[in-house]
Short mmCIF file of C-alpha atoms in Angstrom, two decimals:
data_model
loop_
_atom_site.label_atom_id
_atom_site.label_comp_id
_atom_site.label_asym_id
_atom_site.label_seq_id
_atom_site.Cartn_x
_atom_site.Cartn_y
_atom_site.Cartn_z
CA MET A 167 13.84 39.52 98.59
CA SER A 168 11.55 41.84 98.16
CA ALA A 169 12.34 45.12 97.81
CA SER A 170 10.31 46.29 99.30
CA GLU A 171 10.97 44.46 102.43
CA LYS A 172 14.75 44.69 101.74
CA ALA A 173 13.87 48.45 101.97
CA LYS A 174 12.45 48.79 105.01
CA ALA A 175 15.07 46.61 106.73
CA GLY A 176 17.91 49.26 105.51
CA ILE A 177 15.63 52.07 106.36
CA GLU A 178 14.48 50.35 109.90
CA GLN A 179 18.64 49.33 110.77
CA VAL A 180 19.95 53.07 109.46
CA ALA A 181 16.97 54.72 111.99
CA GLY A 182 17.49 52.84 114.73
CA LYS A 183 21.53 53.05 114.36
CA VAL A 184 20.90 57.28 114.67
CA VAL A 185 18.48 57.23 117.49
CA ARG A 186 20.61 54.93 119.67
CA LYS A 187 23.77 56.72 119.24
CA ALA A 188 22.05 60.37 119.55
CA ALA A 189 19.79 59.01 122.58
CA HIS A 190 23.67 57.59 123.90
CA ALA A 191 25.22 61.16 122.99
CA MET A 192 22.00 62.94 125.19
CA GLY A 193 22.43 60.35 128.12
CA LYS A 194 18.78 58.85 127.58
CA GLU A 195 18.53 54.99 128.17
CA THR A 196 15.41 54.55 127.29
CA LEU A 197 15.76 56.45 124.15
CA ALA A 198 18.78 54.06 123.41
CA ALA A 199 17.25 51.00 124.25
CA LYS A 200 14.02 51.90 121.55
CA GLY A 201 17.02 52.75 118.76
CA ALA A 202 18.81 49.64 119.48
CA ALA A 203 15.52 47.60 119.16
CA LEU A 204 14.52 48.99 116.26
CA GLU A 205 17.80 48.58 114.55
CA ALA A 206 17.26 44.95 115.27
CA ARG A 207 14.00 44.72 113.83
CA GLY A 208 15.68 45.74 110.82
CA ARG A 209 18.61 42.97 111.10
CA ALA A 210 15.68 40.51 111.77
CA ARG A 211 13.37 41.62 109.07
CA GLN A 212 16.60 41.04 106.75
CA LEU A 213 17.51 38.06 108.04
CA LYS A 214 14.19 36.43 107.21
CA GLU A 215 13.93 38.05 103.60
CA LYS A 216 17.39 36.30 102.79
CA GLY A 217 15.74 32.80 104.14
CA LYS A 218 12.93 33.10 101.98
CA ASP A 219 15.78 34.04 99.13
CA THR A 220 17.62 30.74 99.92
CA LEU A 221 15.05 28.36 99.14
CA PRO A 222 13.73 26.77 96.50
#
């Protein structure tokens, strides 16, 4: 897993979680959905890169 992709995945996951939790606290469900999508994109990026690492 390249260092830049790993960093992007981690940042997206953390940022998505922060946005999602803050939006829930404010009662903004649309923003919470966007945060959840950002978090999911980070997780998908991380899984994709892990898959690349395991292939010979």
